[in-house]
PDB file of C-alpha atoms and ligand atoms in Angstrom:
ATOM      1  CA  UNK T   1     -10.619 -21.868 -21.656  1.00 66.00           C
ATOM      2  CA  UNK T   2      -6.782 -20.123 -23.875  1.00 85.00           C
ATOM      3  CA  UNK T   3      -4.429 -20.003 -21.497  1.00 95.00           C
ATOM      4  CA  UNK T   4      -3.011 -16.443 -21.113  1.00 98.00           C
ATOM      5  CA  UNK T   5      -0.287 -15.055 -23.686  1.00 98.00           C
ATOM      6  CA  UNK T   6       1.570 -13.947 -20.369  1.00 98.00           C
ATOM      7  CA  UNK T   7       3.626 -16.132 -18.285  1.00 98.00           C
ATOM      8  CA  UNK T   8       5.249 -14.604 -15.602  1.00 98.00           C
ATOM      9  CA  UNK T   9       8.088 -16.144 -13.158  1.00 98.00           C
ATOM     10  CA  UNK T  10       8.940 -14.337 -10.453  1.00 98.00           C
ATOM     11  CA  UNK T  11       9.539 -13.899  -6.904  1.00 98.00           C
ATOM     12  CA  UNK T  12       8.231 -11.494  -3.769  1.00 98.00           C
ATOM     13  CA  UNK T  13      11.059  -9.058  -4.495  1.00 98.00           C
ATOM     14  CA  UNK T  14      11.480  -5.587  -5.603  1.00 98.00           C
ATOM     15  CA  UNK T  15      12.296  -6.488  -9.126  1.00 98.00           C
ATOM     16  CA  UNK T  16       9.811  -9.453  -8.921  1.00 98.00           C
ATOM     17  CA  UNK T  17       6.878  -7.322  -8.075  1.00 98.00           C
ATOM     18  CA  UNK T  18       7.511  -4.936 -10.942  1.00 99.00           C
ATOM     19  CA  UNK T  19       5.109  -6.846 -13.845  1.00 99.00           C
ATOM     20  CA  UNK T  20       2.985  -8.637 -11.285  1.00 99.00           C
ATOM     21  CA  UNK T  21       2.088  -4.717 -10.288  1.00 99.00           C
ATOM     22  CA  UNK T  22       1.509  -3.676 -14.037  1.00 99.00           C
ATOM     23  CA  UNK T  23      -0.452  -6.852 -14.361  1.00 99.00           C
ATOM     24  CA  UNK T  24      -2.780  -6.219 -11.979  1.00 98.00           C
ATOM     25  CA  UNK T  25      -3.106  -2.300 -12.804  1.00 98.00           C
ATOM     26  CA  UNK T  26      -4.056  -3.359 -16.476  1.00 98.00           C
ATOM     27  CA  UNK T  27      -6.172  -6.184 -15.881  1.00 98.00           C
ATOM     28  CA  UNK T  28      -4.417  -8.312 -17.486  1.00 98.00           C
ATOM     29  CA  UNK T  29      -4.893 -11.624 -17.335  1.00 98.00           C
ATOM     30  CA  UNK T  30      -1.290 -14.179 -16.942  1.00 98.00           C
ATOM     31  CA  UNK T  31       0.126 -16.917 -15.680  1.00 98.00           C
ATOM     32  CA  UNK T  32       2.222 -16.683 -12.002  1.00 98.00           C
ATOM     33  CA  UNK T  33       4.887 -19.073 -11.462  1.00 98.00           C
ATOM     34  CA  UNK T  34       6.393 -18.173  -8.337  1.00 98.00           C
ATOM     35  CA  UNK T  35      10.548 -19.029  -8.499  1.00 98.00           C
ATOM     36  CA  UNK T  36      11.964 -20.532  -5.571  1.00 97.00           C
ATOM     37  CA  UNK T  37      15.590 -19.184  -4.144  1.00 94.00           C
ATOM     38  CA  UNK T  38      16.003 -21.827  -1.801  1.00 92.00           C
ATOM     39  CA  UNK T  39      15.021 -24.346  -4.447  1.00 95.00           C
ATOM     40  CA  UNK T  40      18.123 -22.374  -6.520  1.00 95.00           C
ATOM     41  CA  UNK T  41      15.105 -22.550  -9.542  1.00 98.00           C
ATOM     42  CA  UNK T  42      16.340 -18.988 -10.569  1.00 98.00           C
ATOM     43  CA  UNK T  43      19.482 -21.318 -12.011  1.00 98.00           C
ATOM     44  CA  UNK T  44      18.055 -24.240 -13.200  1.00 98.00           C
ATOM     45  CA  UNK T  45      19.018 -24.939 -16.589  1.00 98.00           C
ATOM     46  CA  UNK T  46      15.765 -24.519 -18.250  1.00 98.00           C
ATOM     47  CA  UNK T  47      15.463 -21.185 -17.144  1.00 98.00           C
ATOM     48  CA  UNK T  48      18.178 -19.734 -17.785  1.00 98.00           C
ATOM     49  CA  UNK T  49      17.730 -20.281 -21.278  1.00 98.00           C
ATOM     50  CA  UNK T  50      14.584 -17.861 -20.824  1.00 98.00           C
ATOM     51  CA  UNK T  51      16.947 -15.786 -18.967  1.00 98.00           C
ATOM     52  CA  UNK T  52      20.705 -15.898 -19.422  1.00 98.00           C
ATOM     53  CA  UNK T  53      20.934 -14.212 -15.811  1.00 98.00           C
ATOM     54  CA  UNK T  54      19.700 -17.022 -13.286  1.00 98.00           C
ATOM     55  CA  UNK T  55      17.082 -14.122 -11.683  1.00 98.00           C
ATOM     56  CA  UNK T  56      13.834 -13.286 -11.671  1.00 98.00           C
ATOM     57  CA  UNK T  57      11.321 -11.728 -13.426  1.00 98.00           C
ATOM     58  CA  UNK T  58      11.053 -13.202 -16.273  1.00 99.00           C
ATOM     59  CA  UNK T  59       7.616 -13.021 -18.599  1.00 99.00           C
ATOM     60  CA  UNK T  60       7.184 -15.626 -21.555  1.00 98.00           C
ATOM     61  CA  UNK T  61       4.675 -14.140 -23.722  1.00 98.00           C
ATOM     62  CA  UNK T  62       2.306 -16.666 -25.375  1.00 98.00           C
ATOM     63  CA  UNK T  63       0.842 -14.494 -27.992  1.00 98.00           C
ATOM     64  CA  UNK T  64       4.354 -13.505 -29.396  1.00 98.00           C
ATOM     65  CA  UNK T  65       5.530 -17.428 -30.323  1.00 98.00           C
ATOM     66  CA  UNK T  66       7.192 -17.996 -26.523  1.00 98.00           C
ATOM     67  CA  UNK T  67       9.189 -14.717 -26.677  1.00 98.00           C
ATOM     68  CA  UNK T  68      11.127 -14.528 -23.509  1.00 98.00           C
ATOM     69  CA  UNK T  69      11.530 -11.228 -22.073  1.00 99.00           C
ATOM     70  CA  UNK T  70      14.274 -10.504 -18.729  1.00 98.00           C
ATOM     71  CA  UNK T  71      15.382  -7.819 -16.835  1.00 98.00           C
ATOM     72  CA  UNK T  72      12.184  -6.045 -15.192  1.00 98.00           C
ATOM     73  CA  UNK T  73      12.573  -2.698 -16.675  1.00 98.00           C
ATOM     74  CA  UNK T  74      12.940  -4.185 -20.351  1.00 99.00           C
ATOM     75  CA  UNK T  75       9.814  -6.427 -19.093  1.00 99.00           C
ATOM     76  CA  UNK T  76       7.891  -3.353 -17.816  1.00 99.00           C
ATOM     77  CA  UNK T  77       8.671  -1.715 -21.517  1.00 98.00           C
ATOM     78  CA  UNK T  78       7.536  -4.544 -23.430  1.00 99.00           C
ATOM     79  CA  UNK T  79       4.014  -5.234 -21.887  1.00 99.00           C
ATOM     80  CA  UNK T  80       3.217  -1.625 -22.321  1.00 98.00           C
ATOM     81  CA  UNK T  81       4.126  -1.827 -25.726  1.00 98.00           C
ATOM     82  CA  UNK T  82       2.155  -4.791 -26.273  1.00 98.00           C
ATOM     83  CA  UNK T  83      -0.747  -3.671 -24.355  1.00 98.00           C
ATOM     84  CA  UNK T  84      -1.134  -0.137 -25.086  1.00 98.00           C
ATOM     85  CA  UNK T  85      -0.768   1.197 -20.712  1.00 98.00           C
ATOM     86  CA  UNK T  86       0.914   2.936 -18.794  1.00 98.00           C
ATOM     87  CA  UNK T  87       3.425   4.552 -21.428  1.00 98.00           C
ATOM     88  CA  UNK T  88       2.482   7.866 -22.718  1.00 98.00           C
ATOM     89  CA  UNK T  89       2.225   8.010 -26.724  1.00 98.00           C
ATOM     90  CA  UNK T  90       3.714  11.585 -26.799  1.00 98.00           C
ATOM     91  CA  UNK T  91       7.360  11.020 -28.214  1.00 98.00           C
ATOM     92  CA  UNK T  92       8.660  13.407 -25.052  1.00 98.00           C
ATOM     93  CA  UNK T  93       6.416  11.999 -22.801  1.00 98.00           C
ATOM     94  CA  UNK T  94       7.438   8.578 -23.834  1.00 98.00           C
ATOM     95  CA  UNK T  95      10.875   9.967 -23.311  1.00 98.00           C
ATOM     96  CA  UNK T  96      10.777  11.165 -19.973  1.00 98.00           C
ATOM     97  CA  UNK T  97       8.886   8.197 -18.748  1.00 98.00           C
ATOM     98  CA  UNK T  98      12.567   6.031 -20.201  1.00 98.00           C
ATOM     99  CA  UNK T  99      14.374   7.986 -18.215  1.00 98.00           C
ATOM    100  CA  UNK T 100      13.020   7.865 -15.258  1.00 98.00           C
ATOM    101  CA  UNK T 101      12.628   4.125 -15.624  1.00 99.00           C
ATOM    102  CA  UNK T 102      16.309   4.064 -16.503  1.00 98.00           C
ATOM    103  CA  UNK T 103      17.536   6.026 -12.960  1.00 98.00           C
ATOM    104  CA  UNK T 104      15.501   3.123 -10.989  1.00 98.00           C
ATOM    105  CA  UNK T 105      16.968   0.428 -13.017  1.00 98.00           C
ATOM    106  CA  UNK T 106      20.508   1.911 -12.787  1.00 98.00           C
ATOM    107  CA  UNK T 107      20.560   4.203  -9.502  1.00 98.00           C
ATOM    108  CA  UNK T 108      18.091   3.427  -7.093  1.00 98.00           C
ATOM    109  CA  UNK T 109      18.108  -0.637  -7.510  1.00 98.00           C
ATOM    110  CA  UNK T 110      21.437  -1.229  -7.649  1.00 98.00           C
ATOM    111  CA  UNK T 111      22.359   0.847  -5.150  1.00 98.00           C
ATOM    112  CA  UNK T 112      19.463   0.101  -2.425  1.00 98.00           C
ATOM    113  CA  UNK T 113      20.463  -3.727  -3.192  1.00 98.00           C
ATOM    114  CA  UNK T 114      23.842  -3.012  -2.104  1.00 98.00           C
ATOM    115  CA  UNK T 115      23.018  -1.208   0.977  1.00 97.00           C
ATOM    116  CA  UNK T 116      20.083  -3.702   1.437  1.00 97.00           C
ATOM    117  CA  UNK T 117      22.890  -6.728   0.919  1.00 97.00           C
ATOM    118  CA  UNK T 118      25.819  -5.328   3.193  1.00 97.00           C
ATOM    119  CA  UNK T 119      22.898  -4.642   6.233  1.00 96.00           C
ATOM    120  CA  UNK T 120      20.652  -7.503   5.468  1.00 96.00           C
ATOM    121  CA  UNK T 121      22.806 -10.570   5.059  1.00 95.00           C
ATOM    122  CA  UNK T 122      26.175  -9.692   5.224  1.00 96.00           C
ATOM    123  CA  UNK T 123      26.222  -8.399   8.924  1.00 96.00           C
ATOM    124  CA  UNK T 124      24.136 -10.383  10.770  1.00 95.00           C
ATOM    125  CA  UNK T 125      25.932 -13.294   8.505  1.00 95.00           C
ATOM    126  CA  UNK T 126      29.250 -11.692  10.710  1.00 94.00           C
ATOM    127  CA  UNK T 127      30.186  -9.378   7.457  1.00 95.00           C
ATOM    128  CA  UNK T 128      30.441  -5.730   8.855  1.00 96.00           C
ATOM    129  CA  UNK T 129      31.281  -3.432   6.704  1.00 97.00           C
ATOM    130  CA  UNK T 130      30.526  -0.053   8.359  1.00 97.00           C
ATOM    131  CA  UNK T 131      32.238   1.181   5.229  1.00 98.00           C
ATOM    132  CA  UNK T 132      30.185  -0.054   1.915  1.00 97.00           C
ATOM    133  CA  UNK T 133      26.898   0.258   4.796  1.00 97.00           C
ATOM    134  CA  UNK T 134      27.705   4.093   4.169  1.00 98.00           C
ATOM    135  CA  UNK T 135      28.870   4.683   0.723  1.00 98.00           C
ATOM    136  CA  UNK T 136      25.975   2.881  -0.716  1.00 98.00           C
ATOM    137  CA  UNK T 137      23.154   4.001   1.975  1.00 98.00           C
ATOM    138  CA  UNK T 138      24.417   7.496   1.134  1.00 98.00           C
ATOM    139  CA  UNK T 139      24.422   7.270  -2.083  1.00 98.00           C
ATOM    140  CA  UNK T 140      20.945   5.288  -1.839  1.00 98.00           C
ATOM    141  CA  UNK T 141      19.504   8.539   0.086  1.00 98.00           C
ATOM    142  CA  UNK T 142      21.378  10.789  -2.292  1.00 98.00           C
ATOM    143  CA  UNK T 143      19.480   8.833  -4.866  1.00 98.00           C
ATOM    144  CA  UNK T 144      15.994   9.633  -2.753  1.00 98.00           C
ATOM    145  CA  UNK T 145      16.472  13.175  -2.453  1.00 98.00           C
ATOM    146  CA  UNK T 146      16.192  13.361  -6.596  1.00 98.00           C
ATOM    147  CA  UNK T 147      13.169  11.742  -6.524  1.00 98.00           C
ATOM    148  CA  UNK T 148      11.440  14.031  -3.654  1.00 98.00           C
ATOM    149  CA  UNK T 149      12.744  17.330  -6.373  1.00 98.00           C
ATOM    150  CA  UNK T 150      11.139  15.277  -9.006  1.00 98.00           C
ATOM    151  CA  UNK T 151       7.713  14.841  -6.991  1.00 98.00           C
ATOM    152  CA  UNK T 152       7.368  18.416  -6.092  1.00 98.00           C
ATOM    153  CA  UNK T 153       4.112  19.528  -7.404  1.00 98.00           C
ATOM    154  CA  UNK T 154       3.302  16.852  -9.443  1.00 98.00           C
ATOM    155  CA  UNK T 155       1.561  13.314  -8.646  1.00 98.00           C
ATOM    156  CA  UNK T 156       3.746  10.962 -10.535  1.00 98.00           C
ATOM    157  CA  UNK T 157       7.140  10.878 -11.984  1.00 98.00           C
ATOM    158  CA  UNK T 158       5.963  11.673 -15.361  1.00 98.00           C
ATOM    159  CA  UNK T 159       3.115  13.756 -16.705  1.00 98.00           C
ATOM    160  CA  UNK T 160      -0.587  13.225 -15.402  1.00 97.00           C
ATOM    161  CA  UNK T 161      -0.520   9.206 -14.900  1.00 98.00           C
ATOM    162  CA  UNK T 162       0.860   6.608 -13.356  1.00 98.00           C
ATOM    163  CA  UNK T 163       3.285   4.575 -15.319  1.00 98.00           C
ATOM    164  CA  UNK T 164       6.034   2.089 -15.689  1.00 99.00           C
ATOM    165  CA  UNK T 165       8.609   4.941 -14.077  1.00 99.00           C
ATOM    166  CA  UNK T 166       6.242   5.062 -10.714  1.00 99.00           C
ATOM    167  CA  UNK T 167       5.463   1.426 -10.959  1.00 99.00           C
ATOM    168  CA  UNK T 168       9.163   0.578 -11.029  1.00 99.00           C
ATOM    169  CA  UNK T 169      10.443   2.902  -8.443  1.00 99.00           C
ATOM    170  CA  UNK T 170       7.508   2.509  -5.778  1.00 98.00           C
ATOM    171  CA  UNK T 171       8.753  -1.177  -4.579  1.00 98.00           C
ATOM    172  CA  UNK T 172      12.387  -0.096  -4.355  1.00 98.00           C
ATOM    173  CA  UNK T 173      11.499   3.480  -2.335  1.00 98.00           C
ATOM    174  CA  UNK T 174       8.709   1.785  -0.014  1.00 98.00           C
ATOM    175  CA  UNK T 175      11.491  -0.954   0.939  1.00 98.00           C
ATOM    176  CA  UNK T 176      13.181   2.092   2.106  1.00 98.00           C
ATOM    177  CA  UNK T 177      12.795   0.736   5.914  1.00 97.00           C
ATOM    178  CA  UNK T 178      14.652  -2.716   4.796  1.00 97.00           C
ATOM    179  CA  UNK T 179      17.678  -1.052   3.039  1.00 97.00           C
ATOM    180  CA  UNK T 180      17.889   1.280   6.636  1.00 97.00           C
ATOM    181  CA  UNK T 181      17.755   4.206   4.827  1.00 98.00           C
ATOM    182  CA  UNK T 182      15.768   7.040   6.317  1.00 98.00           C
ATOM    183  CA  UNK T 183      13.081   9.330   4.431  1.00 98.00           C
ATOM    184  CA  UNK T 184      12.616  11.317   6.536  1.00 98.00           C
ATOM    185  CA  UNK T 185      12.213  15.609   5.312  1.00 98.00           C
ATOM    186  CA  UNK T 186      11.311  13.968   1.632  1.00 98.00           C
ATOM    187  CA  UNK T 187       7.462  15.043   1.701  1.00 98.00           C
ATOM    188  CA  UNK T 188       7.354  15.021  -2.069  1.00 98.00           C
ATOM    189  CA  UNK T 189       8.556  11.855  -1.850  1.00 98.00           C
ATOM    190  CA  UNK T 190       6.411  10.214   1.133  1.00 98.00           C
ATOM    191  CA  UNK T 191       3.397  11.959  -0.309  1.00 98.00           C
ATOM    192  CA  UNK T 192       3.883   9.704  -3.649  1.00 98.00           C
ATOM    193  CA  UNK T 193       4.593   6.700  -1.727  1.00 98.00           C
ATOM    194  CA  UNK T 194       1.098   7.507   0.256  1.00 98.00           C
ATOM    195  CA  UNK T 195      -0.477   7.653  -3.048  1.00 98.00           C
ATOM    196  CA  UNK T 196       0.382   4.381  -4.194  1.00 98.00           C
ATOM    197  CA  UNK T 197      -0.428   2.660  -0.786  1.00 98.00           C
ATOM    198  CA  UNK T 198      -3.456   3.417  -1.697  1.00 98.00           C
ATOM    199  CA  UNK T 199      -4.235   2.175  -4.955  1.00 98.00           C
ATOM    200  CA  UNK T 200      -5.651  -1.033  -4.558  1.00 98.00           C
ATOM    201  CA  UNK T 201      -4.082  -3.053  -7.696  1.00 98.00           C
ATOM    202  CA  UNK T 202      -1.056  -2.000  -7.024  1.00 98.00           C
ATOM    203  CA  UNK T 203      -1.008  -3.726  -3.105  1.00 98.00           C
ATOM    204  CA  UNK T 204      -3.006  -6.954  -4.024  1.00 98.00           C
ATOM    205  CA  UNK T 205       0.217  -7.114  -6.837  1.00 98.00           C
ATOM    206  CA  UNK T 206       2.425  -7.293  -3.682  1.00 98.00           C
ATOM    207  CA  UNK T 207       0.459 -10.346  -1.964  1.00 98.00           C
ATOM    208  CA  UNK T 208       2.169 -12.197  -4.241  1.00 98.00           C
ATOM    209  CA  UNK T 209       3.477 -14.815  -5.262  1.00 98.00           C
ATOM    210  CA  UNK T 210       3.784 -14.188  -1.040  1.00 97.00           C
ATOM    211  CA  UNK T 211       3.687 -10.899   1.233  1.00 97.00           C
ATOM    212  CA  UNK T 212       6.949  -9.667   2.876  1.00 97.00           C
ATOM    213  CA  UNK T 213       5.618  -7.011   5.694  1.00 97.00           C
ATOM    214  CA  UNK T 214       9.306  -6.806   6.733  1.00 97.00           C
ATOM    215  CA  UNK T 215      10.380  -4.717   3.774  1.00 97.00           C
ATOM    216  CA  UNK T 216       8.368  -2.149   4.453  1.00 97.00           C
ATOM    217  CA  UNK T 217       8.825  -2.460   8.355  1.00 96.00           C
ATOM    218  CA  UNK T 218       5.216  -4.250   9.528  1.00 96.00           C
ATOM    219  CA  UNK T 219       4.684  -7.700  10.756  1.00 95.00           C
ATOM    220  CA  UNK T 220       7.818  -9.600  12.811  1.00 94.00           C
ATOM    221  CA  UNK T 221      10.577  -7.976  11.044  1.00 94.00           C
ATOM    222  CA  UNK T 222      13.343  -9.007  14.053  1.00 93.00           C
ATOM    223  CA  UNK T 223      12.269 -12.967  12.691  1.00 94.00           C
ATOM    224  CA  UNK T 224      11.907 -11.915   8.970  1.00 93.00           C
ATOM    225  CA  UNK T 225      15.555 -10.639   8.717  1.00 93.00           C
ATOM    226  CA  UNK T 226      16.787 -13.198  11.216  1.00 93.00           C
ATOM    227  CA  UNK T 227      15.238 -15.897   8.003  1.00 91.00           C
ATOM    228  CA  UNK T 228      16.651 -13.871   5.531  1.00 90.00           C
ATOM    229  CA  UNK T 229      19.987 -14.107   6.338  1.00 91.00           C
ATOM    230  CA  UNK T 230      19.899 -17.909   7.111  1.00 90.00           C
ATOM    231  CA  UNK T 231      18.770 -18.036   3.767  1.00 84.00           C
ATOM    232  CA  UNK T 232      21.671 -16.224   2.309  1.00 82.00           C
ATOM    233  CA  UNK T 233      24.666 -17.735   4.665  1.00 81.00           C
ATOM    234  CA  UNK T 234      26.137 -19.425   1.961  1.00 70.00           C
TER     235      UNK T 234
HETATM  236  N1  GSH G 301      18.697  -6.365 -12.926  1.00 87.53           N
HETATM  237  C1  GSH G 301      17.752  -6.988 -13.188  1.00 87.53           C
HETATM  238  C2  GSH G 301      17.921  -7.792 -11.627  1.00 87.53           C
HETATM  239  C3  GSH G 301      17.050  -9.069 -10.913  1.00 87.53           C
HETATM  240  C4  GSH G 301      17.840  -9.253  -9.739  1.00 87.53           C
HETATM  241  O1  GSH G 301      18.660  -8.793  -9.645  1.00 87.53           O
HETATM  242  N2  GSH G 301      16.585 -10.300  -8.903  1.00 87.53           N
HETATM  243  C5  GSH G 301      16.893 -10.427  -8.308  1.00 87.53           C
HETATM  244  C6  GSH G 301      16.040 -10.443  -7.223  1.00 87.53           C
HETATM  245  S1  GSH G 301      15.374  -8.699  -6.931  1.00 87.53           S
HETATM  246  C7  GSH G 301      17.181 -12.474  -7.709  1.00 87.53           C
HETATM  247  O2  GSH G 301      16.631 -13.014  -8.747  1.00 87.53           O
HETATM  248  N3  GSH G 301      17.817 -12.286  -6.967  1.00 87.53           N
HETATM  249  C8  GSH G 301      18.030 -14.439  -6.924  1.00 87.53           C
HETATM  250  C9  GSH G 301      20.087 -14.661  -7.176  1.00 87.53           C
HETATM  251  O3  GSH G 301      20.230 -13.832  -7.365  1.00 87.53           O
HETATM  252  O4  GSH G 301      19.970 -15.534  -7.187  1.00 87.53           O
HETATM  253  C10 GSH G 301      16.222  -6.666 -13.001  1.00 87.53           C
HETATM  254  O5  GSH G 301      16.104  -5.513 -12.678  1.00 87.53           O
HETATM  255  O6  GSH G 301      15.831  -7.656 -13.658  1.00 87.53           O
END
């Protein structure tokens, strides 16, 4: 049997899930190599040749001469172009999809990532910085409000279909609990989260390489939070 085109290197994080969601929703065969942060596999010289940033996710397309793509937004865009899925051919809808993809990549991801860092890593390891927690928490809430406004009267961020903009944004917005940012009163956002919660293929993707229910406020959150803080102690 021939190897699948796409070889995905990833871990169970908000950025790491994005290509998994695409591949599962698109029914695309792929090979998965889980990357262990504990073993610092994302910093290994051979991996850094594929992803100069030393982070996950990365794909290698065997169907395109082993072409490597890093940055989760660029990966979604590449996959959308390769497979002709989840990105409209209509020029304006296509532009809107890329606008919301960039909004996630440049706003939601970095801001939520910082509040998660200060709440879930710095604070439990003895470096409590309330100013940073408030600054990044308030900015995250503001960005989630922008999403809520966008989602008024619409099922998806762009057009009538689930797109790479939704796929990029969902794992972050769904992890608002882990960021300790409230989504109370954001009815359109919550309805959109519920809509994606009901997509079996997206939910199957979130189980890989391993499930992280604590990100979504489920399971033994205290134990998961303690283990996470300990893992990033140094
Ligand atoms: N902008 C990058 C961010 C990638 C990123 O920060 N990945 C994190 C996990 S979500 C990572 O690899 N962390 C491990 C490390 O920092 O060494 C993307 O979207 O791909």
